[in-house]
JSON list of C-alpha atoms in Angstrom, two decimals:
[
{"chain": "A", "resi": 1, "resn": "UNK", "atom": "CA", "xyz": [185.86, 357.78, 154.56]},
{"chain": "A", "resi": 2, "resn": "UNK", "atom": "CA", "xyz": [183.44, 358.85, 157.38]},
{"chain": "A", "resi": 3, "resn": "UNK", "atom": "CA", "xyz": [185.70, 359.79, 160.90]},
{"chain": "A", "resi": 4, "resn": "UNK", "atom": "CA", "xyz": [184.44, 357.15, 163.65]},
{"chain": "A", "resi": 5, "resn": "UNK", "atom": "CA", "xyz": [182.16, 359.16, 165.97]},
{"chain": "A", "resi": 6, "resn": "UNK", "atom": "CA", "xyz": [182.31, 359.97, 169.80]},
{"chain": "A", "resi": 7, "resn": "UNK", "atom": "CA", "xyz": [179.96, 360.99, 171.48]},
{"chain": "A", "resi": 8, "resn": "UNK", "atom": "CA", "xyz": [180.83, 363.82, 173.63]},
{"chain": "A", "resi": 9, "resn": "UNK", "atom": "CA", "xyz": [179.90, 362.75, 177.62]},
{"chain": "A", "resi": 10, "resn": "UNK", "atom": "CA", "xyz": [182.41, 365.10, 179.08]},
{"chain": "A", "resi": 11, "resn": "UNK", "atom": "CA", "xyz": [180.34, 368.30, 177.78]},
{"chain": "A", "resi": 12, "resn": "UNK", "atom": "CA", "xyz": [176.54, 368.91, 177.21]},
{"chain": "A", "resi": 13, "resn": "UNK", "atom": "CA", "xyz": [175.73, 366.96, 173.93]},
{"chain": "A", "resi": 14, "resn": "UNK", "atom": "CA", "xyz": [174.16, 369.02, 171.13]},
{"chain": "A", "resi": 15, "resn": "UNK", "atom": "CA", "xyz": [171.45, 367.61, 169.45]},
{"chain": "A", "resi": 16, "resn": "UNK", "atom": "CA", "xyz": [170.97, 369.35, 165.65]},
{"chain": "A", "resi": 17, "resn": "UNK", "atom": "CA", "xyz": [167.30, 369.24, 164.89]},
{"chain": "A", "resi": 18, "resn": "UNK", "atom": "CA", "xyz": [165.98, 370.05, 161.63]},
{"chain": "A", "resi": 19, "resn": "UNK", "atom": "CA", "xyz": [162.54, 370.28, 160.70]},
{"chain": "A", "resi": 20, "resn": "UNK", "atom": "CA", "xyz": [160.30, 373.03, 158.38]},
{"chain": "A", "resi": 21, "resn": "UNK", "atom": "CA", "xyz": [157.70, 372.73, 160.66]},
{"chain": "A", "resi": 22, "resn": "UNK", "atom": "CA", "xyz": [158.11, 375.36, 163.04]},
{"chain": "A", "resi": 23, "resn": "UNK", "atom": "CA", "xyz": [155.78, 373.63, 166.35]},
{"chain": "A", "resi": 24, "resn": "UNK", "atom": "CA", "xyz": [157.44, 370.49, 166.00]},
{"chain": "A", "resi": 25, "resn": "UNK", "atom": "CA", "xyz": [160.94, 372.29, 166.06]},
{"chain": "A", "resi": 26, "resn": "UNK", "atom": "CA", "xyz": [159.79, 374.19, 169.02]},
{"chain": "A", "resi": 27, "resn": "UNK", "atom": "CA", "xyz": [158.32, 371.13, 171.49]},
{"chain": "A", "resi": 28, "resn": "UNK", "atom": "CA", "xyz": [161.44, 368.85, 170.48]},
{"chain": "A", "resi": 29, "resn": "UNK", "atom": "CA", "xyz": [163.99, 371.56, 171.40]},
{"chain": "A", "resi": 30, "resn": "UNK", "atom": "CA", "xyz": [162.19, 371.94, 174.49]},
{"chain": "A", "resi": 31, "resn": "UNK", "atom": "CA", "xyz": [161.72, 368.41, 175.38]},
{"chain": "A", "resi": 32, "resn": "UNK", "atom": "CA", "xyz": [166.04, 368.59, 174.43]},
{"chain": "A", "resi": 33, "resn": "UNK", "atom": "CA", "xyz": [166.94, 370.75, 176.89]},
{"chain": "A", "resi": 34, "resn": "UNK", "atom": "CA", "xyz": [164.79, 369.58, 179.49]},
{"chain": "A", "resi": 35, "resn": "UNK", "atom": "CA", "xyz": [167.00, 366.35, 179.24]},
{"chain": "A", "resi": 36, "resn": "UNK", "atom": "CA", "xyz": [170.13, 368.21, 179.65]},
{"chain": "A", "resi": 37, "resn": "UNK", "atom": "CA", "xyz": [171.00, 368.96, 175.78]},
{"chain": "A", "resi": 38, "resn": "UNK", "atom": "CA", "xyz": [171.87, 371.78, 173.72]},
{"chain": "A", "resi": 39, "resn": "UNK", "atom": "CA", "xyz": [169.52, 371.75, 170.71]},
{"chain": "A", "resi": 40, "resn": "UNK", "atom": "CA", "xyz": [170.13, 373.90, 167.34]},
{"chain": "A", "resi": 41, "resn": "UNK", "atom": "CA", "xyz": [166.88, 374.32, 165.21]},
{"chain": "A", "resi": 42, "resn": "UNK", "atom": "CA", "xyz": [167.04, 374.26, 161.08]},
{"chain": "A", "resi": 43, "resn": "UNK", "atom": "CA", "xyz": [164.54, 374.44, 159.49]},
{"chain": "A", "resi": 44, "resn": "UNK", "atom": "CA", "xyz": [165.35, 373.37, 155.93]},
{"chain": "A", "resi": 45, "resn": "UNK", "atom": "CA", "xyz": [168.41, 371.25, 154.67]},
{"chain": "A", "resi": 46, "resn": "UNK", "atom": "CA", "xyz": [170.48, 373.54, 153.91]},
{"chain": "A", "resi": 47, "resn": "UNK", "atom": "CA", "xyz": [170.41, 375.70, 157.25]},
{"chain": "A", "resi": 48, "resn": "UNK", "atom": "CA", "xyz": [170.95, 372.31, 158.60]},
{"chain": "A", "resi": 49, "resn": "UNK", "atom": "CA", "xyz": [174.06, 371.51, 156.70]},
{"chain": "A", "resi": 50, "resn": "UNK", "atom": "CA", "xyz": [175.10, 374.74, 157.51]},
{"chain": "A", "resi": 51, "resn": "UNK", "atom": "CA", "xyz": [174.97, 374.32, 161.06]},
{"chain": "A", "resi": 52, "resn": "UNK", "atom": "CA", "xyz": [176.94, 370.87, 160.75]},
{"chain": "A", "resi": 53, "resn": "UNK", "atom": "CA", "xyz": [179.44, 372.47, 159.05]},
{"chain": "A", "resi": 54, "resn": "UNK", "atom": "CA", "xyz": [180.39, 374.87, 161.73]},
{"chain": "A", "resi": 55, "resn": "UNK", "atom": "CA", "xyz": [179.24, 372.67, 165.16]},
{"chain": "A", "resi": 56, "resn": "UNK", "atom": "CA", "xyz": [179.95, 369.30, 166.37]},
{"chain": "A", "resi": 57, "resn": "UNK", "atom": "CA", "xyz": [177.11, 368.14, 167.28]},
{"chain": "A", "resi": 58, "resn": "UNK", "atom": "CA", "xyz": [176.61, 364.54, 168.83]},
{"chain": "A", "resi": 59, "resn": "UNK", "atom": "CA", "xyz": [173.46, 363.31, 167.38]},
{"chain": "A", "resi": 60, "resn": "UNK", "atom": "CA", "xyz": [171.12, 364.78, 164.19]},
{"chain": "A", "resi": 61, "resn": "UNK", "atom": "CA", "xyz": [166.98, 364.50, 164.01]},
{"chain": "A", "resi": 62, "resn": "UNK", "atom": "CA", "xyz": [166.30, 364.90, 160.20]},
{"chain": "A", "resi": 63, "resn": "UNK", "atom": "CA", "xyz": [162.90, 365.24, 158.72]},
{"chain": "A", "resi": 64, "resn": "UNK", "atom": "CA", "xyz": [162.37, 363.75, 155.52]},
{"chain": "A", "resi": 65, "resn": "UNK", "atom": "CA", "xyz": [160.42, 366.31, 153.60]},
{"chain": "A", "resi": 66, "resn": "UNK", "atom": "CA", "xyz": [162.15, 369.73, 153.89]},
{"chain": "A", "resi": 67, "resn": "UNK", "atom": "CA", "xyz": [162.45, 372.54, 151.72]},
{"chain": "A", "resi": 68, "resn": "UNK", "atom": "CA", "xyz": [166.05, 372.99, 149.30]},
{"chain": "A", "resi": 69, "resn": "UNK", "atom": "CA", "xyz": [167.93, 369.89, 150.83]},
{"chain": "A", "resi": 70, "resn": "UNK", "atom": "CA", "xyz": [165.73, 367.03, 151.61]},
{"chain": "A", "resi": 71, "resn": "UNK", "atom": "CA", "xyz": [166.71, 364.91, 154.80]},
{"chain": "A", "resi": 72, "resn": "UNK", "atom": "CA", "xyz": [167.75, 362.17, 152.59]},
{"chain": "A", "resi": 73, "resn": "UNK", "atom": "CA", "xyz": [170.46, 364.17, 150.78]},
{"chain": "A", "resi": 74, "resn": "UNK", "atom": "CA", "xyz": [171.44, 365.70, 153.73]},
{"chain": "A", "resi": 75, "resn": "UNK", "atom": "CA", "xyz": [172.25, 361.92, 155.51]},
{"chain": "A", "resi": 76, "resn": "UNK", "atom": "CA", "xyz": [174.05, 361.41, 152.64]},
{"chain": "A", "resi": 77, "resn": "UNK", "atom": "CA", "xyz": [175.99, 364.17, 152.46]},
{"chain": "A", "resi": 78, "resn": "UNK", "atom": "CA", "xyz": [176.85, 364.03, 156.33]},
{"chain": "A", "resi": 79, "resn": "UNK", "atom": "CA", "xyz": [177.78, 360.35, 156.17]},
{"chain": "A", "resi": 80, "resn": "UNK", "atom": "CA", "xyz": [180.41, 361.58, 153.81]},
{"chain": "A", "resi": 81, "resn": "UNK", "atom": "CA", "xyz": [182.59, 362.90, 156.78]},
{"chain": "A", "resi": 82, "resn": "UNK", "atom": "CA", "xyz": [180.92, 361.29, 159.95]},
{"chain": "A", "resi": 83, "resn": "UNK", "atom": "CA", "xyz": [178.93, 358.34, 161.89]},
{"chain": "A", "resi": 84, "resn": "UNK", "atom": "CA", "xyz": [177.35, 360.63, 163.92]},
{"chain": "A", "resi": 85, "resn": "UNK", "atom": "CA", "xyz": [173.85, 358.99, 164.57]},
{"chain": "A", "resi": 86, "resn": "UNK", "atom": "CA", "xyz": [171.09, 359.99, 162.95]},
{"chain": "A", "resi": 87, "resn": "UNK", "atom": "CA", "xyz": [167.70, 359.48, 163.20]},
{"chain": "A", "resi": 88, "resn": "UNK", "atom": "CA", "xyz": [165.02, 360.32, 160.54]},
{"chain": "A", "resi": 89, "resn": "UNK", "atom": "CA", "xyz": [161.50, 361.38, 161.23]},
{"chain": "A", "resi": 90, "resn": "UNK", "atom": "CA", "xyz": [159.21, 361.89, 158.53]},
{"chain": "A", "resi": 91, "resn": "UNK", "atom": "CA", "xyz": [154.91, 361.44, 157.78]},
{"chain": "A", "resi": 92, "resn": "UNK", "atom": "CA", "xyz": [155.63, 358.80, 155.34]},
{"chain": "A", "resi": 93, "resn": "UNK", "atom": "CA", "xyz": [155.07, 355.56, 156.87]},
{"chain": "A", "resi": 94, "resn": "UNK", "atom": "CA", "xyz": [155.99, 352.86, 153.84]},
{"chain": "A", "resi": 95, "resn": "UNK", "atom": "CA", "xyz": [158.51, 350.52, 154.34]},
{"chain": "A", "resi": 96, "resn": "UNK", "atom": "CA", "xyz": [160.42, 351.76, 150.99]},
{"chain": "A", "resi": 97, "resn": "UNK", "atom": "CA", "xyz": [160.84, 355.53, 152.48]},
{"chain": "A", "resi": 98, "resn": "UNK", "atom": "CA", "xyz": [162.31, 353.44, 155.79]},
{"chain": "A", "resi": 99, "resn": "UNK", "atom": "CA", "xyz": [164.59, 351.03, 153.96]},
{"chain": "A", "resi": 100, "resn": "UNK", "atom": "CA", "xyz": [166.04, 354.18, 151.92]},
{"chain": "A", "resi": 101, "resn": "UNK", "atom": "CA", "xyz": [166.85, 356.20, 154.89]},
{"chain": "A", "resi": 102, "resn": "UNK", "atom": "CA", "xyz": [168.68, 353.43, 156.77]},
{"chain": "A", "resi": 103, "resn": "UNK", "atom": "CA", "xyz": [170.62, 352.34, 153.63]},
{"chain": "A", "resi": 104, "resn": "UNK", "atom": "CA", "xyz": [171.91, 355.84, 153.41]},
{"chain": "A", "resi": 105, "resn": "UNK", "atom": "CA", "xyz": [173.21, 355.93, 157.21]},
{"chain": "A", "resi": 106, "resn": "UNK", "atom": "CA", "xyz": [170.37, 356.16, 159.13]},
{"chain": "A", "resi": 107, "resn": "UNK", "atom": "CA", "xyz": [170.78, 354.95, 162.89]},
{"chain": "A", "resi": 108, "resn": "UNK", "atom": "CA", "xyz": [166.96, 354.98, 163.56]},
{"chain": "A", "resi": 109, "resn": "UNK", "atom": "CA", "xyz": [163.03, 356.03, 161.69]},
{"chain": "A", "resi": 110, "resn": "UNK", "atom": "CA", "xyz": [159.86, 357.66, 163.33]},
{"chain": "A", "resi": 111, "resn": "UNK", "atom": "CA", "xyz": [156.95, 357.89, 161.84]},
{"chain": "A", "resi": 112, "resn": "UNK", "atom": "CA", "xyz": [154.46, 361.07, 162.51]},
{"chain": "A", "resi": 113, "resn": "UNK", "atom": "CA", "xyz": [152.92, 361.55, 164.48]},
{"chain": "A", "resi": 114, "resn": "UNK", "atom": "CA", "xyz": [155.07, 360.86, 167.55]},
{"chain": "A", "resi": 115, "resn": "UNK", "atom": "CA", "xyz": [155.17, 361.44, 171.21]},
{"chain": "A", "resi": 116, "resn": "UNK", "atom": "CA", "xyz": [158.42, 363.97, 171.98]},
{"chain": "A", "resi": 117, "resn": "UNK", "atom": "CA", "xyz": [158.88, 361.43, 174.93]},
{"chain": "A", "resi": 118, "resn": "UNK", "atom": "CA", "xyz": [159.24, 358.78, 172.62]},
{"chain": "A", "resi": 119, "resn": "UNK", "atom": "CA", "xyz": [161.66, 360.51, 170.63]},
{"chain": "A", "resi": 120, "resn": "UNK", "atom": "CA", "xyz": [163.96, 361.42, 173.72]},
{"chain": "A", "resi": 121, "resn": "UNK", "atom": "CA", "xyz": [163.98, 357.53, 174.53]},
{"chain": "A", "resi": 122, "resn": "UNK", "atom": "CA", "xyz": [165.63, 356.67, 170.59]},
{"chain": "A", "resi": 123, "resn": "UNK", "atom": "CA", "xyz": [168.02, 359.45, 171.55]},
{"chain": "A", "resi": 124, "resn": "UNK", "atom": "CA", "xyz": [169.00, 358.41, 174.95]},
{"chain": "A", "resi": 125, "resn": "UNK", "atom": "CA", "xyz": [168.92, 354.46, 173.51]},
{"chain": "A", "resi": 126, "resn": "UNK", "atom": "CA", "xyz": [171.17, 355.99, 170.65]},
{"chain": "A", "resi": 127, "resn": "UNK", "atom": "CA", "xyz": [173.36, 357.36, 172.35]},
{"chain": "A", "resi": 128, "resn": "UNK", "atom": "CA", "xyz": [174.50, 354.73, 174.57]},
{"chain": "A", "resi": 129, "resn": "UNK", "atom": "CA", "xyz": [175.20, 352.39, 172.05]},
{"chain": "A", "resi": 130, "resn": "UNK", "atom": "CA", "xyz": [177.06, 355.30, 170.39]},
{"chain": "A", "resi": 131, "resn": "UNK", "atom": "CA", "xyz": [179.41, 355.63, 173.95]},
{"chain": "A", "resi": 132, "resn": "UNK", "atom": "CA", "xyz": [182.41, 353.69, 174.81]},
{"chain": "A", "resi": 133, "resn": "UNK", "atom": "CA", "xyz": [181.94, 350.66, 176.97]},
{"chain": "A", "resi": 134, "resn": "UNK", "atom": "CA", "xyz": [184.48, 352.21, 179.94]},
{"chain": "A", "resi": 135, "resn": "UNK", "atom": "CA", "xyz": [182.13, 355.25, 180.22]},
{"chain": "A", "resi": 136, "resn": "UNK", "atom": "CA", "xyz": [178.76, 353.62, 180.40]},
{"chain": "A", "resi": 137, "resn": "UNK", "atom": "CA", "xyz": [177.53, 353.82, 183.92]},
{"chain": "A", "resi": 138, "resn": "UNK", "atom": "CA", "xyz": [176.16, 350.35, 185.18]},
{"chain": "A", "resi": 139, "resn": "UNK", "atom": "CA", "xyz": [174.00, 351.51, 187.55]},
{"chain": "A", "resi": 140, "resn": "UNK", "atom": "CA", "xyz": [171.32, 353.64, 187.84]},
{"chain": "A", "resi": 141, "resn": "UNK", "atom": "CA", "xyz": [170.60, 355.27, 191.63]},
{"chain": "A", "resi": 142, "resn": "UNK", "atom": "CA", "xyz": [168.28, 357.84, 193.01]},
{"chain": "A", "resi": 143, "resn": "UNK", "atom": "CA", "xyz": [169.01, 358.43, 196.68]},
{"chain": "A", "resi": 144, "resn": "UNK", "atom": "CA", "xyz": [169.26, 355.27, 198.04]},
{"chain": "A", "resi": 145, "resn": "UNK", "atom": "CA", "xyz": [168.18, 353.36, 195.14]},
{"chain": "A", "resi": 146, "resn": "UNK", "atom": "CA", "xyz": [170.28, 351.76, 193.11]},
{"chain": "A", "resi": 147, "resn": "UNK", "atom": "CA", "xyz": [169.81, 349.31, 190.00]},
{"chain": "A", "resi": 148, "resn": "UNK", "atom": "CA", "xyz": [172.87, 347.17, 189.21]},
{"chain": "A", "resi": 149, "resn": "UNK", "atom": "CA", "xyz": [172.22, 346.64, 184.86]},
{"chain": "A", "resi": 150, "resn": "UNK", "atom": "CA", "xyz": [174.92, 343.70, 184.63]},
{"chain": "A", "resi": 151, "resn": "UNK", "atom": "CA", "xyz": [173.55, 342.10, 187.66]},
{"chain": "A", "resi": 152, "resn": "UNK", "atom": "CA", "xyz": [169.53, 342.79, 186.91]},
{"chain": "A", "resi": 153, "resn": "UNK", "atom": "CA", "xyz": [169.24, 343.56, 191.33]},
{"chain": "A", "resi": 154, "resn": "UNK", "atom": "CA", "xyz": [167.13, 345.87, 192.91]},
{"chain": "A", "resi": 155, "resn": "UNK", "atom": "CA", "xyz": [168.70, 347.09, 196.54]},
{"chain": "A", "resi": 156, "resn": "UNK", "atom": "CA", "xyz": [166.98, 349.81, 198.62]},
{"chain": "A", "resi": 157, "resn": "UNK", "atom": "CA", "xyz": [169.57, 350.64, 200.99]},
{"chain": "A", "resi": 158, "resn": "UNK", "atom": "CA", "xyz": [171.02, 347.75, 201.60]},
{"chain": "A", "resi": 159, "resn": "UNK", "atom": "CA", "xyz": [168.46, 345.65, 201.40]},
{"chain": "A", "resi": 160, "resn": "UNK", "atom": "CA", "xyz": [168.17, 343.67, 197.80]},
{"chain": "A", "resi": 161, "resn": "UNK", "atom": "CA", "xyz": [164.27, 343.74, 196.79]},
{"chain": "A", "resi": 162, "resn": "UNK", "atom": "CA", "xyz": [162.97, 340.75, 194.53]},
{"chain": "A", "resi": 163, "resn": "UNK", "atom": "CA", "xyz": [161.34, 341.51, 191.31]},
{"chain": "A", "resi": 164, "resn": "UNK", "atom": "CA", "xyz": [160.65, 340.40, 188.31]},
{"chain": "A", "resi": 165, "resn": "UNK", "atom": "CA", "xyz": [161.83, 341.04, 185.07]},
{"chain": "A", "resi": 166, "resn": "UNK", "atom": "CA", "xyz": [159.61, 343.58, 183.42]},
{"chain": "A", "resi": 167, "resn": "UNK", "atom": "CA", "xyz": [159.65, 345.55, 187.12]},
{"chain": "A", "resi": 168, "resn": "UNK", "atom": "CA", "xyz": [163.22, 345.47, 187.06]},
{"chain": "A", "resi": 169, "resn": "UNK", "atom": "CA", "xyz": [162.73, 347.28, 183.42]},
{"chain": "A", "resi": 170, "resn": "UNK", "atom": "CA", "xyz": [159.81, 349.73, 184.57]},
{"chain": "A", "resi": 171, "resn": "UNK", "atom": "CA", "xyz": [162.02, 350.61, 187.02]},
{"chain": "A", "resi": 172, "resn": "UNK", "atom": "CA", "xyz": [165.37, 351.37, 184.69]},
{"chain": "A", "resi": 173, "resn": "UNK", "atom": "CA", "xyz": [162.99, 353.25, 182.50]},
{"chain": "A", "resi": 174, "resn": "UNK", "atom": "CA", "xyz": [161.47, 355.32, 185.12]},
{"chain": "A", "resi": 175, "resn": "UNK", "atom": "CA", "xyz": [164.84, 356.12, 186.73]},
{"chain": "A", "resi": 176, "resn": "UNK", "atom": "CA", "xyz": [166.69, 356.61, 183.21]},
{"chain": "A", "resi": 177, "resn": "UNK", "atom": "CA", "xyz": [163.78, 359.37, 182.89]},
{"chain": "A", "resi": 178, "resn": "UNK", "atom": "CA", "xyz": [162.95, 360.75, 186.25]},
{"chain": "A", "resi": 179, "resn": "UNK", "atom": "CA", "xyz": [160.40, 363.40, 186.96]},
{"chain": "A", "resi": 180, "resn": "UNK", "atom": "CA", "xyz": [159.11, 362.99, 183.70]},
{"chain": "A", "resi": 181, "resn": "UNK", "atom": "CA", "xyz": [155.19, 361.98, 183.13]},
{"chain": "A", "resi": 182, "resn": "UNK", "atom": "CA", "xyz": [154.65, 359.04, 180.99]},
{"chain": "A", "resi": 183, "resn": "UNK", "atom": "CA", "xyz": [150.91, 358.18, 180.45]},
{"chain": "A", "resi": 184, "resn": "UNK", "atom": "CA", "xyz": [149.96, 354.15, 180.28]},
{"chain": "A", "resi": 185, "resn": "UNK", "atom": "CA", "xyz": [150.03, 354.26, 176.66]},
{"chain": "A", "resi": 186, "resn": "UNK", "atom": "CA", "xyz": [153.96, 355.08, 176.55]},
{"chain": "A", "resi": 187, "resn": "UNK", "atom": "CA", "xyz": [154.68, 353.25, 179.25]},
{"chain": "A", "resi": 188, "resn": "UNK", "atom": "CA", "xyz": [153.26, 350.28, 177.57]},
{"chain": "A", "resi": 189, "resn": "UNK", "atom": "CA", "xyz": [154.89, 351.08, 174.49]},
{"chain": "A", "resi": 190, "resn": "UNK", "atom": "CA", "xyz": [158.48, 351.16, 175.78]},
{"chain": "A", "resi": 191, "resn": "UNK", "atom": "CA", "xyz": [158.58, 348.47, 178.14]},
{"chain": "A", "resi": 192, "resn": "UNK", "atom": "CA", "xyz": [155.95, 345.70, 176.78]},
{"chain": "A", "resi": 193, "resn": "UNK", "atom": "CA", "xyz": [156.71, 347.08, 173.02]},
{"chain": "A", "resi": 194, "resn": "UNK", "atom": "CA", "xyz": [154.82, 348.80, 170.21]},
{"chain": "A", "resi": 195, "resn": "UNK", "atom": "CA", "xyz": [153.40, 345.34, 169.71]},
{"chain": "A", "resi": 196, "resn": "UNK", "atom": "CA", "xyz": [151.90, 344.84, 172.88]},
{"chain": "A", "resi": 197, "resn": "UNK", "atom": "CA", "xyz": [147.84, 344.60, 172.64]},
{"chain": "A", "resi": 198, "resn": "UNK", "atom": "CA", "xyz": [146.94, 343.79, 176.17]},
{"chain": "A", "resi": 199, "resn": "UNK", "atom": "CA", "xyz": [144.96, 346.26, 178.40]},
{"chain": "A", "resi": 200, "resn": "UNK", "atom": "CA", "xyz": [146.40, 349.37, 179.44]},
{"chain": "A", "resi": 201, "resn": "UNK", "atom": "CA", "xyz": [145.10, 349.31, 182.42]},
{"chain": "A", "resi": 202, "resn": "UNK", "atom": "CA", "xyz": [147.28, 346.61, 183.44]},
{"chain": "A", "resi": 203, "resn": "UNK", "atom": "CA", "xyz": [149.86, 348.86, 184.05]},
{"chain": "A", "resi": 204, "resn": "UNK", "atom": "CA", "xyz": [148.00, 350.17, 187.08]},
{"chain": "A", "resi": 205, "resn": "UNK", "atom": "CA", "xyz": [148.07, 347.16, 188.76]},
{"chain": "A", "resi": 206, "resn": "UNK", "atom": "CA", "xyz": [151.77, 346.16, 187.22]},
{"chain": "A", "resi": 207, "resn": "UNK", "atom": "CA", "xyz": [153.29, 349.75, 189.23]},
{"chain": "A", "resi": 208, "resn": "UNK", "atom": "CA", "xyz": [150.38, 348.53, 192.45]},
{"chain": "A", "resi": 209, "resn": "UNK", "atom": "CA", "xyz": [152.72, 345.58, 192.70]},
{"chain": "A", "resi": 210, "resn": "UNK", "atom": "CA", "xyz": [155.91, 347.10, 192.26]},
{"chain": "A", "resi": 211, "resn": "UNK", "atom": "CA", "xyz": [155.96, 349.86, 194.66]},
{"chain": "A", "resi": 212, "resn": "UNK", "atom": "CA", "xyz": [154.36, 347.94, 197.32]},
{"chain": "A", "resi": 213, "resn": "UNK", "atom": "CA", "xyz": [157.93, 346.10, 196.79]},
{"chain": "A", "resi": 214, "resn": "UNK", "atom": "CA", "xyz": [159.48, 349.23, 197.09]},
{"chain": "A", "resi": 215, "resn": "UNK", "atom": "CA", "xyz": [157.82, 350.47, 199.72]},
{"chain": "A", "resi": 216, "resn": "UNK", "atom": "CA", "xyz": [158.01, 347.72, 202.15]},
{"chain": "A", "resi": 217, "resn": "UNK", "atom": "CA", "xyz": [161.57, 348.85, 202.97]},
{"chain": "A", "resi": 218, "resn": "UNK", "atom": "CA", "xyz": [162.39, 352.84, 204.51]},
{"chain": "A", "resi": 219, "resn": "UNK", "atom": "CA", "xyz": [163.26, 355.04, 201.53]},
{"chain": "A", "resi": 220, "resn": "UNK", "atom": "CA", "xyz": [162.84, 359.14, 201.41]},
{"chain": "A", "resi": 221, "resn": "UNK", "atom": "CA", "xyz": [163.95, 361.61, 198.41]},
{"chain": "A", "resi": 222, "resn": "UNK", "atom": "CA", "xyz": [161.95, 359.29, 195.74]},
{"chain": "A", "resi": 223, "resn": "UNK", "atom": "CA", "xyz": [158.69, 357.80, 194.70]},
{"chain": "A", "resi": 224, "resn": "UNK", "atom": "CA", "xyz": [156.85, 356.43, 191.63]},
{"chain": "A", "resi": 225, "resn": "UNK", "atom": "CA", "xyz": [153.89, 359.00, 191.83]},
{"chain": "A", "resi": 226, "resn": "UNK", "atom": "CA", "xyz": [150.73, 358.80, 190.70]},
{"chain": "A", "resi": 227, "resn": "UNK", "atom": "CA", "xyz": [149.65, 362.33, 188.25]},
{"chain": "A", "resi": 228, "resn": "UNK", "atom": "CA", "xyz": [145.75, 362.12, 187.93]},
{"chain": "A", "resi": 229, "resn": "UNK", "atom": "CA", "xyz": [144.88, 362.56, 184.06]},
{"chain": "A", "resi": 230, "resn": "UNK", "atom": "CA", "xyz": [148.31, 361.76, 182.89]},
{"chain": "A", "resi": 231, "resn": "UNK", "atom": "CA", "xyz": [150.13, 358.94, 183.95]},
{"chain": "A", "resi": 232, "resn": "UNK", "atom": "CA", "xyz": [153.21, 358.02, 186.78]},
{"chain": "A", "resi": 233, "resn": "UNK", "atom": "CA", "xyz": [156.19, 359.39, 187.05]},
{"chain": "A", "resi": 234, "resn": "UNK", "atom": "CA", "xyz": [159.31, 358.55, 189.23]},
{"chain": "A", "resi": 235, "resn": "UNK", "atom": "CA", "xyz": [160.12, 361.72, 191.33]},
{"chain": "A", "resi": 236, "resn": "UNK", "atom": "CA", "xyz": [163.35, 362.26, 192.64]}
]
């Protein structure tokens, strides 16, 4: 029987990431530690049950299609001795290659080609679910900013700022990912939903409205910033 898993917040968390293809191996270990984890690169299934063997590592990004020990055997063979999440990403988009991998143990599927951003979102997402109630922090705070989750508020100081739902979840996005650039497209994608077929330029006038909110009481240290080309980003 598989050990239940823990997720280790005490200590950097280390992220095994296996993948033959050498770029993609390179960008998501760099997007890793930019985040604050400790990545370990394999890049076939056997280096990567290798590594599991000797490391406990709290979360695993399998591709499907690797050389020796394809990501499906090595789910299986890892969910003989532990829950730690996985998630599988793979170039095979049918719904029988998706079905398979989370009937095996799978926590989560991504399709190529992705946006590293979008990956380090499942993670994060992952990974809370994966952590015991008692050590989830409810709030979210940059400076003197603070996001209550249970509650849904918005206080600047100490002064309680009205918004609406999806600004309220803008806002937990940006500050669950701050200083990072996220163009309209992603934004759109992980607040509205992959679904989502509106305009993306509504998000220009959706981040208009909410820092005009934000700005209408005194703050310094923070800002949702505008990067020409690119996208926003909340800097802290």
């Amino acid at each position: 029987m598989a050990e239940a898993h823990k997720v280790s917040y005490n200590a950097i968390m280390k992220i095994l990431i296996a993948d033959d293809t050498e770029q993609i191996v390179k960008v998501l270990c760099a997007y890793a530690q930019k985040e604050g984890y400790e990545p370990t690169a394999a890049h076939d299934g056997q280096e990567a049950l290798d590594y599991f063997e000797k490391i406990k590592f709290d979360m695993v990004l399998l591709d499907v299609m690797m050389p020796k020990v394809d990501g499906f055997e090595v789910c299986k063979r890892i969910r003989k001795s532990s829950n730690v999440p996985i998630i599988m990403i793979t170039a095979r988009g049918e719904d029988f290659d998706k079905i398979m991998g989370l009937d095996i143990g799978a926590d989560d599927y991504i399709v190529k080609p992705f946006s590293p951003q979008e990956v380090m979102a499942r993670i994060r997402c992952i990974l809370r679910r994966a952590a015991p109630a008692a050590t989830v922090d409810k709030k979210l705070r940059a400076k003197n900013l603070e996001l209550d989750l249970d509650a849904g508020t918005v206080a600047v100081g100490k002064k309680n700022i009205a918004v609406t739902k999806k600004e309220f979840e803008t806002l937990a996005f940006f500050l669950q990912n701050q200083n990072q650039v996220f163009s309209r497209e992603q934004l759109l994608n992980n607040i509205w939903g992959m679904d989502y077929d509106g305009d993306a330029r509504a998000v220009d006038q959706h981040i208009k409205r909410l820092r005009a909110k934000l700005d209408a009481t005194e703050h310094d240290g923070w800002k949702i910033s505008t990067v020409f080309g690119a996208g926003y980003k909340f800097e802290s």
